[in-house]
PDB file of C-alpha atoms (C1' of nucleotides) in Angstrom:
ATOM      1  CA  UNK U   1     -19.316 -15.767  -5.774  1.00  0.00           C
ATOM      2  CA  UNK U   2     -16.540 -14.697  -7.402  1.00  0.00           C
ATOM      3  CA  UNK U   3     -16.656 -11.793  -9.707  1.00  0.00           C
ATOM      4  CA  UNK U   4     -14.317  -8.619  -9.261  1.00  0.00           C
ATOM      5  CA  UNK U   5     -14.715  -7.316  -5.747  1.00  0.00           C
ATOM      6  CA  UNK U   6     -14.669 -10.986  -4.643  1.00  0.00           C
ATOM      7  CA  UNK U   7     -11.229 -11.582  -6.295  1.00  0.00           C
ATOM      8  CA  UNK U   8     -10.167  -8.860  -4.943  1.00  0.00           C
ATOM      9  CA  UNK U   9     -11.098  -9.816  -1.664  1.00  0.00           C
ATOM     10  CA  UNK U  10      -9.526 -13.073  -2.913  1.00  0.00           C
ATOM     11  CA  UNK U  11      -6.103 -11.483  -3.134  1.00  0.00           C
ATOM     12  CA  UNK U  12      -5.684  -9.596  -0.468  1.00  0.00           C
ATOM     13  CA  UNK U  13      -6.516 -12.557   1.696  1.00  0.00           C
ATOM     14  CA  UNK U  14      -3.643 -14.141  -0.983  1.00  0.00           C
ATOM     15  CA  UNK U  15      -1.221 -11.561   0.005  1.00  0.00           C
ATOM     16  CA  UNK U  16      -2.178 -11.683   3.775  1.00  0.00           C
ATOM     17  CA  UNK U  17      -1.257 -15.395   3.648  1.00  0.00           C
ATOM     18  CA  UNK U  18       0.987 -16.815   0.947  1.00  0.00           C
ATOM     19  CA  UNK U  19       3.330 -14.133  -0.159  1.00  0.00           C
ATOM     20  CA  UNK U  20       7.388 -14.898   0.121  1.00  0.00           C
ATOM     21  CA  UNK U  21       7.181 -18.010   1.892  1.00  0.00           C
ATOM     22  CA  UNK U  22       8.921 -20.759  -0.019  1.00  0.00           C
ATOM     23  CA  UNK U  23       6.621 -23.599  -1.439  1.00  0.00           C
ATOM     24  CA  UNK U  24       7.509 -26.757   0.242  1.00  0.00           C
ATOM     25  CA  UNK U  25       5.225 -29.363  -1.629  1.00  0.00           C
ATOM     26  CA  UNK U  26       1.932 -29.229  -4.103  1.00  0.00           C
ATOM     27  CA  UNK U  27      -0.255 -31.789  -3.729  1.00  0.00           C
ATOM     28  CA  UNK U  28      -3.151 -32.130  -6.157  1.00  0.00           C
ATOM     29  CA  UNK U  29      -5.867 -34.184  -5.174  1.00  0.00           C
ATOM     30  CA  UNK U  30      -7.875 -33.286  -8.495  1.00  0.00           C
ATOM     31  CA  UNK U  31      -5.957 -32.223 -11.884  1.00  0.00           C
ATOM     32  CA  UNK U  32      -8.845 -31.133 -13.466  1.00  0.00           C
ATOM     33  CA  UNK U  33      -8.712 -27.816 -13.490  1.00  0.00           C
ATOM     34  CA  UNK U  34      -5.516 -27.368 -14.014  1.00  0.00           C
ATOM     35  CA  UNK U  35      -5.923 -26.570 -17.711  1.00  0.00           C
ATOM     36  CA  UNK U  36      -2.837 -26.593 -19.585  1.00  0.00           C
ATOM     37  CA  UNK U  37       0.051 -28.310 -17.943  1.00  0.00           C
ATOM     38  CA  UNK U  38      -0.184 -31.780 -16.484  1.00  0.00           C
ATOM     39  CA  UNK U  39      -0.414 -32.108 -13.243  1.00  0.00           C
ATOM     40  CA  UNK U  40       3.378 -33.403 -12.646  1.00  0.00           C
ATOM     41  CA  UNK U  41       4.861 -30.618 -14.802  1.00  0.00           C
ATOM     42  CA  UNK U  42       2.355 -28.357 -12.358  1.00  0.00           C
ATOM     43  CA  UNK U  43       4.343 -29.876  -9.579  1.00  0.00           C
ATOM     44  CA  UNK U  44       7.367 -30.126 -10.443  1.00  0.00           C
ATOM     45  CA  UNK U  45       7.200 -26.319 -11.558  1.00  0.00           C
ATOM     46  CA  UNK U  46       5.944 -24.841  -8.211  1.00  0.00           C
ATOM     47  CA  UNK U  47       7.759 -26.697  -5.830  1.00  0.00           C
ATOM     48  CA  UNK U  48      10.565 -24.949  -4.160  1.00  0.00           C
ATOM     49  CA  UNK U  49       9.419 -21.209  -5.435  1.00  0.00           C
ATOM     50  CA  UNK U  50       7.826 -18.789  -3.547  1.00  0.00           C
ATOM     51  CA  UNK U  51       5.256 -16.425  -4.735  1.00  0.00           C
ATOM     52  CA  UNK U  52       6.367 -12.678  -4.525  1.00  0.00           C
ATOM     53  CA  UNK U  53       3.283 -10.888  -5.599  1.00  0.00           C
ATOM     54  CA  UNK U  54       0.233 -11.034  -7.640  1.00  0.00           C
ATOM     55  CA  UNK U  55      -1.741  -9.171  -9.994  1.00  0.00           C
ATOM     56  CA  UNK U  56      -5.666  -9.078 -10.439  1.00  0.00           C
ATOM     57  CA  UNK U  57      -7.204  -8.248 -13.916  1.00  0.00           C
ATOM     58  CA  UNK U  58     -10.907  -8.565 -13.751  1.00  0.00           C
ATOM     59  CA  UNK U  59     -12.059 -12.314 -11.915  1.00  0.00           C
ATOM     60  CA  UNK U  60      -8.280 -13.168 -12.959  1.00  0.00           C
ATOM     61  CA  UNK U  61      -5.394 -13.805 -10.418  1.00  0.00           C
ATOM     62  CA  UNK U  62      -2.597 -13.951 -11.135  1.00  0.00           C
ATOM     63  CA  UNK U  63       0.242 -15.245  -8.435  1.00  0.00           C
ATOM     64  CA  UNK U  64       3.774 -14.043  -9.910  1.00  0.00           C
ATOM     65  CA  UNK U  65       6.236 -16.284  -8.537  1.00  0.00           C
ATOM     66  CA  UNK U  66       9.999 -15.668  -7.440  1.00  0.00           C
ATOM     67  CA  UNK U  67      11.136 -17.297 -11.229  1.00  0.00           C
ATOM     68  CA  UNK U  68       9.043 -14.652 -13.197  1.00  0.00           C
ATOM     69  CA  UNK U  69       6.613 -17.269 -13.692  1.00  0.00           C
ATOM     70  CA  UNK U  70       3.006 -17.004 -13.379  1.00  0.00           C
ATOM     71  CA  UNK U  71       0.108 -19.371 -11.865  1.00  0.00           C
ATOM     72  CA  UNK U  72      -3.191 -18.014 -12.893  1.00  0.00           C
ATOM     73  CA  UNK U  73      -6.598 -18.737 -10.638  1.00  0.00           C
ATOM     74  CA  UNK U  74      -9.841 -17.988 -11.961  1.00  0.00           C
ATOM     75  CA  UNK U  75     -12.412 -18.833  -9.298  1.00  0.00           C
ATOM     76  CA  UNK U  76     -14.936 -19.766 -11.903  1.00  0.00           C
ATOM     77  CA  UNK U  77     -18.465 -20.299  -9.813  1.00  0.00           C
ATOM     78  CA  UNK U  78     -17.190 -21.944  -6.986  1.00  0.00           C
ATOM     79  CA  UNK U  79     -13.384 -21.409  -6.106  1.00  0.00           C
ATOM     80  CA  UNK U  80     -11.935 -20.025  -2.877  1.00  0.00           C
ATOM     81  CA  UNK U  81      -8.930 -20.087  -0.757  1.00  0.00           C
ATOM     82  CA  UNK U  82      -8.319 -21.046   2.221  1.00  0.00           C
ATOM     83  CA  UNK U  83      -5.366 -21.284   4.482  1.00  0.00           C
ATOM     84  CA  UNK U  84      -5.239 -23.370   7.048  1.00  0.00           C
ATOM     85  CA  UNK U  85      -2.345 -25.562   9.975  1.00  0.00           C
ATOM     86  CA  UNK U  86      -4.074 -28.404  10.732  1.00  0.00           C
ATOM     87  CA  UNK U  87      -5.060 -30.909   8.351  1.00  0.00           C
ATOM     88  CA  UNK U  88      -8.707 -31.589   9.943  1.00  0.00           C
ATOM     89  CA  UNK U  89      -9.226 -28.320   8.354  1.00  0.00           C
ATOM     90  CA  UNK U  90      -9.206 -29.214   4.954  1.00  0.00           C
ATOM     91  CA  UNK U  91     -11.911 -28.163   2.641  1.00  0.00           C
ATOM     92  CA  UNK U  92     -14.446 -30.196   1.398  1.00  0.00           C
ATOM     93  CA  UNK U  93     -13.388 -29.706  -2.482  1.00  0.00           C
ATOM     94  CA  UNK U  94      -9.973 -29.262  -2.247  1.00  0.00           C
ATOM     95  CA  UNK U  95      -8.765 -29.562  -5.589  1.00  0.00           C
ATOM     96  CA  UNK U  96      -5.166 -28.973  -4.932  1.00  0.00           C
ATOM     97  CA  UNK U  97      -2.917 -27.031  -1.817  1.00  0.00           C
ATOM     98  CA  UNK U  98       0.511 -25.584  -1.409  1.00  0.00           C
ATOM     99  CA  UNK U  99       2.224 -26.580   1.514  1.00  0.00           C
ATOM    100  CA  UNK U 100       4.559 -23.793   2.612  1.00  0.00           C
ATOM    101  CA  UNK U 101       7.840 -24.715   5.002  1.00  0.00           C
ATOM    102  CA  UNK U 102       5.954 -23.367   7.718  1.00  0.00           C
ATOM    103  CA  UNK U 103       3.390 -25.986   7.616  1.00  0.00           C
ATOM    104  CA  UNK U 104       0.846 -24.011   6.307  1.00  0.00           C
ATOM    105  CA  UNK U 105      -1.255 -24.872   3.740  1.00  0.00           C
ATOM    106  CA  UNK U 106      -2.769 -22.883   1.028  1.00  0.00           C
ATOM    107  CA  UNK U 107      -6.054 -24.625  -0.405  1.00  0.00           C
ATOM    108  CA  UNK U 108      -8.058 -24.289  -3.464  1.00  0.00           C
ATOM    109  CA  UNK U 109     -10.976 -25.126  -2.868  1.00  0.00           C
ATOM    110  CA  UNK U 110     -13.906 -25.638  -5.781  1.00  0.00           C
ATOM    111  CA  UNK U 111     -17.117 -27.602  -5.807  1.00  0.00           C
ATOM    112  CA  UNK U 112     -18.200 -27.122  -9.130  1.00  0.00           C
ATOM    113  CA  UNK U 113     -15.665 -27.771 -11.419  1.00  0.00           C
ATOM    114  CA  UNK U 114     -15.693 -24.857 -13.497  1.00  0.00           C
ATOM    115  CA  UNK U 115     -12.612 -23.123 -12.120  1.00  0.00           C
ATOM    116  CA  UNK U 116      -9.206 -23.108 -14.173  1.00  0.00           C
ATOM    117  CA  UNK U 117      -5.738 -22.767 -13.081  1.00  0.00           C
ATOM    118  CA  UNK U 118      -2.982 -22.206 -15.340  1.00  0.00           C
ATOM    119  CA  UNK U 119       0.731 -22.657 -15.060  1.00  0.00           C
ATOM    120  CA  UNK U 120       2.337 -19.327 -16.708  1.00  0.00           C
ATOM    121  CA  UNK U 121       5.752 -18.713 -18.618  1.00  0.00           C
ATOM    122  CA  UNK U 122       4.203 -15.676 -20.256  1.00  0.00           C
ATOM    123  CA  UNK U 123       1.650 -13.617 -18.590  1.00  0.00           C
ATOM    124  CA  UNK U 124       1.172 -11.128 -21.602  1.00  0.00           C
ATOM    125  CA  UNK U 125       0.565 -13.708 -24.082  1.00  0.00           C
ATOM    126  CA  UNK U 126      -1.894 -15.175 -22.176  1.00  0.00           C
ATOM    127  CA  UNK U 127      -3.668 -12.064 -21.756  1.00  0.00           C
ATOM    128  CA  UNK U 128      -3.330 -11.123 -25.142  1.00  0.00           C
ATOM    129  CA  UNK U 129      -4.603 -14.652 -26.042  1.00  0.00           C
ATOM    130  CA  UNK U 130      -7.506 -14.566 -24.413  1.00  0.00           C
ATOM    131  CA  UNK U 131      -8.132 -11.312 -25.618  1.00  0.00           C
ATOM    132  CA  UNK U 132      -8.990  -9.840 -21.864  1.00  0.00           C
ATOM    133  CA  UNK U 133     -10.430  -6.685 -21.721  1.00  0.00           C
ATOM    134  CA  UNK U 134      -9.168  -3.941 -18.927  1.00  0.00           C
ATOM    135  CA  UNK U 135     -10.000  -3.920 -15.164  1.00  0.00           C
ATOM    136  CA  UNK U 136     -13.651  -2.336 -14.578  1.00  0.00           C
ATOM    137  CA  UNK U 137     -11.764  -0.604 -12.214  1.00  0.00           C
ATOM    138  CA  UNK U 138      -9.110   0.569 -14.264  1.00  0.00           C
ATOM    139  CA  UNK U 139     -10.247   1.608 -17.518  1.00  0.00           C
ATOM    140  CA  UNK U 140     -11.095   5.108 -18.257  1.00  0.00           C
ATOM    141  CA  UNK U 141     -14.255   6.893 -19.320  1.00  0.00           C
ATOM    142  CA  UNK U 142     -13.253   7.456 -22.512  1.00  0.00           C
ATOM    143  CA  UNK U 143     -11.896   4.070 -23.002  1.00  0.00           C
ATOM    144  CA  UNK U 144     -15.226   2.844 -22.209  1.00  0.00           C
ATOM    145  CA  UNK U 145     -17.229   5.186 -24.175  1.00  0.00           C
ATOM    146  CA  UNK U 146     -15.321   3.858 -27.318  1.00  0.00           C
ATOM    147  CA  UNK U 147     -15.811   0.106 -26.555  1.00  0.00           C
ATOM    148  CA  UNK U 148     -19.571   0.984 -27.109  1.00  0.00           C
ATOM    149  CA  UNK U 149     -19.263   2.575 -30.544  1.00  0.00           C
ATOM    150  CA  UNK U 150     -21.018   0.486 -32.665  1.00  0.00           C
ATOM    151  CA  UNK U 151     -22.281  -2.234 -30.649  1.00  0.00           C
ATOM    152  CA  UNK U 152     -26.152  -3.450 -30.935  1.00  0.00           C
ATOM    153  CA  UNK U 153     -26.140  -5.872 -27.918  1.00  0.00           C
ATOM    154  CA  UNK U 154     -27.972  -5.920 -24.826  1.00  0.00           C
ATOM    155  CA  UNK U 155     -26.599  -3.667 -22.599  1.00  0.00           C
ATOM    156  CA  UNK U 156     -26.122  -6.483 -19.640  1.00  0.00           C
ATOM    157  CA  UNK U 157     -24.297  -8.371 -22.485  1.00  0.00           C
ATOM    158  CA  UNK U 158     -21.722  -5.630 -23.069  1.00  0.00           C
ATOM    159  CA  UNK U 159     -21.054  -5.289 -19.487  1.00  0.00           C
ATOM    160  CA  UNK U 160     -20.411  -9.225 -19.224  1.00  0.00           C
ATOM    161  CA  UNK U 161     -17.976  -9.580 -22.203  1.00  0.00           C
ATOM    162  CA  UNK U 162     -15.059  -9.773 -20.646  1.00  0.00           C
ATOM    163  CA  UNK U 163     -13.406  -9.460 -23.359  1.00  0.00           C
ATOM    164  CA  UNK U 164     -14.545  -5.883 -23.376  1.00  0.00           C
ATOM    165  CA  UNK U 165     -14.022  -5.256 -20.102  1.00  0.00           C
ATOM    166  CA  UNK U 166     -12.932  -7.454 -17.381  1.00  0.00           C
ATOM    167  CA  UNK U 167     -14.932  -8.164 -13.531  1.00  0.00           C
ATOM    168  CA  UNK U 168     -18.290  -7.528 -13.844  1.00  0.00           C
ATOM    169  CA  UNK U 169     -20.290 -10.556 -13.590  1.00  0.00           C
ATOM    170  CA  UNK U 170     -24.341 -11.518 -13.756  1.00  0.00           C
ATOM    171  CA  UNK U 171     -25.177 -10.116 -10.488  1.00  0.00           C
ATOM    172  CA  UNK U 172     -23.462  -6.787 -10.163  1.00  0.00           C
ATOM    173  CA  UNK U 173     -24.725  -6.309 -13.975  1.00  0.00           C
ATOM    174  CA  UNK U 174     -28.048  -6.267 -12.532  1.00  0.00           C
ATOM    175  CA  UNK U 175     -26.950  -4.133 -10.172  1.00  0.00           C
ATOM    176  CA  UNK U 176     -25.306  -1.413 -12.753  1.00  0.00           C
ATOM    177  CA  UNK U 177     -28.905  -1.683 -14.672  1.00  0.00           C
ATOM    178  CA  UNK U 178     -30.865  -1.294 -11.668  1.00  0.00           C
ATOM    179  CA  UNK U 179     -28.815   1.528  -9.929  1.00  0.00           C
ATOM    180  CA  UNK U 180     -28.701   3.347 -13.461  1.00  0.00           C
ATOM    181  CA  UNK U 181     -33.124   2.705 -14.091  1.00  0.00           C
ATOM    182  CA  UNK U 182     -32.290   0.869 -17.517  1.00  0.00           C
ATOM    183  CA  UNK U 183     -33.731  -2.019 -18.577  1.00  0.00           C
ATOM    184  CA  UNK U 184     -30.960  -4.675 -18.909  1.00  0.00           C
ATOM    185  CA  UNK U 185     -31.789  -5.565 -22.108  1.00  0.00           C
ATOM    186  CA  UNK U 186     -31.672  -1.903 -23.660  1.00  0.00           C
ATOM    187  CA  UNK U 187     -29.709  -1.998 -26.771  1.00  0.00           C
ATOM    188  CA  UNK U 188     -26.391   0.132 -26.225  1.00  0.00           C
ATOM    189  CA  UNK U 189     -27.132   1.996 -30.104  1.00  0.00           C
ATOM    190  CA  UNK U 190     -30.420   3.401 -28.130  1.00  0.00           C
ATOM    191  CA  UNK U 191     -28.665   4.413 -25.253  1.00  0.00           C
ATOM    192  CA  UNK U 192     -27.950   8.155 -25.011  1.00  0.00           C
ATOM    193  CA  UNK U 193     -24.542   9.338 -23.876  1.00  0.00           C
ATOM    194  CA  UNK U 194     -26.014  10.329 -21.055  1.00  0.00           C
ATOM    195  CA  UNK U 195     -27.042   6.718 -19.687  1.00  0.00           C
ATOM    196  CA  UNK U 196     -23.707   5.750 -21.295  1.00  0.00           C
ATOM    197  CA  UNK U 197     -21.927   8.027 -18.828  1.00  0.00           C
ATOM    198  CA  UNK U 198     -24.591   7.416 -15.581  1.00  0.00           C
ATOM    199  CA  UNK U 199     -23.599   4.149 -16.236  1.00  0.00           C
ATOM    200  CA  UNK U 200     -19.864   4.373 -16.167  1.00  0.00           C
ATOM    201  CA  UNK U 201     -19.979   6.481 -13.037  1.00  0.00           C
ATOM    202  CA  UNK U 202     -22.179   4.112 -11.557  1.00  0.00           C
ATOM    203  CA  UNK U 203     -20.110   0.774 -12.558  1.00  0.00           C
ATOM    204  CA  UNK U 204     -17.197   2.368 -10.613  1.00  0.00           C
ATOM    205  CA  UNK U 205     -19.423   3.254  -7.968  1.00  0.00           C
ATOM    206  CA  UNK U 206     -20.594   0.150  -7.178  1.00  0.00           C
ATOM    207  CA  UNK U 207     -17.359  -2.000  -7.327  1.00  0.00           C
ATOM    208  CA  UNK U 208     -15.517   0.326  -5.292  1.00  0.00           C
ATOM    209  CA  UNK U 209     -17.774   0.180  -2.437  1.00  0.00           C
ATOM    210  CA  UNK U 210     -18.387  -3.731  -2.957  1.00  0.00           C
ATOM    211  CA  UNK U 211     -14.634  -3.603  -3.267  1.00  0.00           C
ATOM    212  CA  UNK U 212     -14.155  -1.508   0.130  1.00  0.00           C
ATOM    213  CA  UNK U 213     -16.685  -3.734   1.581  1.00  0.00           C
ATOM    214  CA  UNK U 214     -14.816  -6.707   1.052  1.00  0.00           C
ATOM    215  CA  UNK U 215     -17.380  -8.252  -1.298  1.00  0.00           C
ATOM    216  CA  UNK U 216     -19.348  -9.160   2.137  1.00  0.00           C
ATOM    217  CA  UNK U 217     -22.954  -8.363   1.180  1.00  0.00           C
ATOM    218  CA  UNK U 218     -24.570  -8.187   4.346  1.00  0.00           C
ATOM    219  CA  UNK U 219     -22.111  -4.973   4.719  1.00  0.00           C
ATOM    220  CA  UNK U 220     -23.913  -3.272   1.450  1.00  0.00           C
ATOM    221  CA  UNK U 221     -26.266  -0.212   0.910  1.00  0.00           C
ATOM    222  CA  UNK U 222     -29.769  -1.172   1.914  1.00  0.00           C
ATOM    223  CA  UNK U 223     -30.419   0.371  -1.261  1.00  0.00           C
ATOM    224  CA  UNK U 224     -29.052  -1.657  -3.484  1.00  0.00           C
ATOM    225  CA  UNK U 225     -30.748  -4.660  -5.577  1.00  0.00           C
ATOM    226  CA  UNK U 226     -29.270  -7.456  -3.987  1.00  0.00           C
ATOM    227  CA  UNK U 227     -32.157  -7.677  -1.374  1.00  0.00           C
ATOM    228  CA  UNK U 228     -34.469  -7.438  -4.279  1.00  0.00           C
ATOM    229  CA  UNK U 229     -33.283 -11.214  -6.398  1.00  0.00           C
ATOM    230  CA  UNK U 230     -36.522 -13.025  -5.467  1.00  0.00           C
ATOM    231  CA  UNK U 231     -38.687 -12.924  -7.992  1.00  0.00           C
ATOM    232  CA  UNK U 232     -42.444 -11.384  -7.131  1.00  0.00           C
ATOM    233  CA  UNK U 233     -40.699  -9.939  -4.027  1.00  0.00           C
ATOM    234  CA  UNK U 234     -42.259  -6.642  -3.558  1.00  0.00           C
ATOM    235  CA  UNK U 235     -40.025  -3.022  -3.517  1.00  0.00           C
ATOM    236  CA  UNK U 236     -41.363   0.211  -1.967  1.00  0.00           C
ATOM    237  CA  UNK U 237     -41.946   3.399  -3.862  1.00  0.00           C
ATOM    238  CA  UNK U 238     -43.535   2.367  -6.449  1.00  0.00           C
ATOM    239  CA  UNK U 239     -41.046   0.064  -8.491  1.00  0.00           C
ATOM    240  CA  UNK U 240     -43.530  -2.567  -8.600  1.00  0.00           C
ATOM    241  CA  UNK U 241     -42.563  -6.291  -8.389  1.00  0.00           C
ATOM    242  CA  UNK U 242     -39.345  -8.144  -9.086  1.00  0.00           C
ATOM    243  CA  UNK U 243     -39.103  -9.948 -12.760  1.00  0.00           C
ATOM    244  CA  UNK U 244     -36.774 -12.413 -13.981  1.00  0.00           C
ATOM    245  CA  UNK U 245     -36.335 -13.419 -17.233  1.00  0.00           C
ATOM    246  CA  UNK U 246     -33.076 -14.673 -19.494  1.00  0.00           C
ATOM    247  CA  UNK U 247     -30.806 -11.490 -21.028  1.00  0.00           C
ATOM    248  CA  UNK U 248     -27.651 -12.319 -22.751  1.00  0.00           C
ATOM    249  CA  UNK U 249     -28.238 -16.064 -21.955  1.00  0.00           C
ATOM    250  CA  UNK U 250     -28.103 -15.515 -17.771  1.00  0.00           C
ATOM    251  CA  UNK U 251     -30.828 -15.149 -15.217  1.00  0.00           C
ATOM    252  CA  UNK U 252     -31.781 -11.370 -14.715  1.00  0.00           C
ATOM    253  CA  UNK U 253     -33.681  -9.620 -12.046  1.00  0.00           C
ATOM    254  CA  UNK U 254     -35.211  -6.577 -12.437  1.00  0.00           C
ATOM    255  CA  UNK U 255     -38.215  -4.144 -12.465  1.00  0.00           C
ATOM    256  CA  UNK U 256     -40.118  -4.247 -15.213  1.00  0.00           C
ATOM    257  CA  UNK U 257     -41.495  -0.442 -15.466  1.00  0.00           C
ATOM    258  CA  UNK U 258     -39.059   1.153 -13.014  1.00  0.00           C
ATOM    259  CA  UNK U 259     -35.913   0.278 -15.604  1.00  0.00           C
ATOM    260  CA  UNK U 260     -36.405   1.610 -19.119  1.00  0.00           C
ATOM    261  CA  UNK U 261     -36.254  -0.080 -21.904  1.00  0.00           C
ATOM    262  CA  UNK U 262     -34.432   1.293 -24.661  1.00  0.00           C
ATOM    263  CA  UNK U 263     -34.624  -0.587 -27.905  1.00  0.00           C
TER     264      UNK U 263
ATOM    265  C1'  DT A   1     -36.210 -35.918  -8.891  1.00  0.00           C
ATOM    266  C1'  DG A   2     -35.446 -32.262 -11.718  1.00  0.00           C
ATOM    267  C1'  DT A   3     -33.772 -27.788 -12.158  1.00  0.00           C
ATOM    268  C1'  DG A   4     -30.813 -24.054 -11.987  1.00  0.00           C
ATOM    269  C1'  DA A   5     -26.642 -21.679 -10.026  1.00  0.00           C
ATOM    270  C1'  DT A   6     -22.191 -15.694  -8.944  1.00  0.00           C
ATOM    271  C1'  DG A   7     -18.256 -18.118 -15.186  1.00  0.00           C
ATOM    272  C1'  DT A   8     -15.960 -19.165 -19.614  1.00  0.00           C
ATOM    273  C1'  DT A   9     -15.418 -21.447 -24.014  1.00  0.00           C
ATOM    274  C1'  DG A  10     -16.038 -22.852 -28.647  1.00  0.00           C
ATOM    275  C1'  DA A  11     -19.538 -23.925 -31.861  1.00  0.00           C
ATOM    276  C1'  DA A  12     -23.609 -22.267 -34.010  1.00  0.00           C
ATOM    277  C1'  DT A  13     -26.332 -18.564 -35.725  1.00  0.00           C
ATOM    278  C1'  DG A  14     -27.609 -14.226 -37.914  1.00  0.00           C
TER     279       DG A  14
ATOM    280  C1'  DG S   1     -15.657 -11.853 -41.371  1.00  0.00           C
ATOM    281  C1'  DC S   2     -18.115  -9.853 -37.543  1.00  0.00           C
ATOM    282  C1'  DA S   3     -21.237  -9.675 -33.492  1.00  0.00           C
ATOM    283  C1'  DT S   4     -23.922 -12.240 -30.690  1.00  0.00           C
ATOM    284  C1'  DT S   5     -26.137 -16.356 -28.539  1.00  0.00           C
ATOM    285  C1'  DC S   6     -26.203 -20.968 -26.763  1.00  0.00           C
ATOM    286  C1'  DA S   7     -25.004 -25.518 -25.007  1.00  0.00           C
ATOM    287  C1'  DA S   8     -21.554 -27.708 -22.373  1.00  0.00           C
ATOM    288  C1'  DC S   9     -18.587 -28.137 -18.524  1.00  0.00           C
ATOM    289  C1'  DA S  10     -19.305 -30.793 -12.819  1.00  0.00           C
ATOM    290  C1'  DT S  11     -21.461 -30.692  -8.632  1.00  0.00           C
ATOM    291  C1'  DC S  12     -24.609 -29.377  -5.093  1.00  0.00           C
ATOM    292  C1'  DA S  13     -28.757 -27.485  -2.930  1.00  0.00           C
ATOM    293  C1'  DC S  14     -33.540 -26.634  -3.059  1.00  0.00           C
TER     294       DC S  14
END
DNA sequence: TGTGATGTTGAATG
DNA sequence: GCATTCAACATCAC
């Protein structure tokens, strides 16, 4: 489930567990997704360091380790941590695990494939590289106001290009549209600056409580769409029925006459 | 059994 | 060239 508040959640639990211990051994059971080293040179590399703190940018992690270097996780779909003693504990889809001197053992764990880790000499380049946007969290109104200058696409798309800005993922986009009573496929050029702002505000809102919340969704607003994802599934007041339909090629939820759509 | 799923990428399209 | 969309990636659950 990991999109920002989740990663954050995802590094704290990081920090919590795996800072400043030294790295005893890295075993990977599947190189996969490990994208751009081998996995001896991804080894050989992280043995014997220690990681002293990390950095999140968007559904990026970044674990800076006590040589400067970097090892990146992105969760993709399915990743997660988890630290563990005992070896009965392991998790099902443990792709790979650092085993600290105290006997510890940081997993990462990953069903679905679709996760990537990276081995880091230079964090900036990489960023720069890949062309990722700021924090959703970070990035001022302003700053945001500009990125949609000019831009014709959906406005779910906009707020999934991470290369615009970084975290927000399918379902808390259909949360910003809901929360914000525009249509997720309203074309950003139609949008007035005053949805342009409302939604802004309301990105923020929404990640900092998910954020405060830990990312655990039983813990959120009743309020809030999440209860709403089945389609047909009936709201109060008047908003009519749940629809789904494809916008900017992902499944989207929504009400059809309670959001606007501008076009 | 077939279908789709919280994400990203590179190729294809307009 | 630019902005945007789409299929592919690997596996599991319904």
């Amino acid at each position: 489930m990991p999109e920002l508040p989740e990663v954050n959640t995802f590094q704290q639990y990081f920090n919590k567990t795996s800072l400043k211990q030294k790295i005893h051994a890295v075993q990977v059971h599947d190189g996969k997704i490990i994208r751009n080293v081998d996995e001896d040179t991804f080894v050989e590399k992280i043995t014997n360091r220690k990681f002293v703190s990390s950095y999140r940018r968007g559904k990026y992690l970044f674990g800076k380790m006590d040589d400067g270097n970097h090892v990146l996780f992105h969760f993709g779909m399915t990743g997660d941590f988890k630290y563990y003693e005992d070896e009965m504990d392991q998790p099902k889809h443990e792709r790979f695990v650092f085993i600290f001197k105290n006997g510890y053992r940081l997993g990462f764990d990953c069903p679905r494939k679709f996760a990537r880790i990276l081995y880091l000499e230079d964090l900036e380049k990489y960023i720069e590289e890949v062309g990722l946007g700021e924090d959703a969290l970070v990035i001022s109104e302003e700053d945001f106001l500009k990125k949609m200058e000019g831009k014709k696409a959906s406005i779910k798309g906009f707020l999934l290009n991470q290369k615009i800005i970084a975290g927000v993922g399918n379902l808390y986009a259909d949360e910003i549209c809901y929360q914000t009573k525009i249509h997720p496929a309203s074309k950003i050029n139609a949008l007035k600056p005053r949805h342009k702002k409302a939604i802004y505000k309301t990105m923020k809102d929404i990640l900092t409580t998910a954020v405060n919340r830990t990312a655990y969704y039983k813990d959120y607003p009743d309020n809030w769409f999440f209860q709403w994802r089945v389609e047909g599934k009936k709201a109060p007041k008047g908003k009519g029925t749940v629809k789904i339909s494809k916008v900017a090629g992902r499944t989207t939820y929504y009400f059809e006459h309670y959001q606007k759509l501008y076009d």
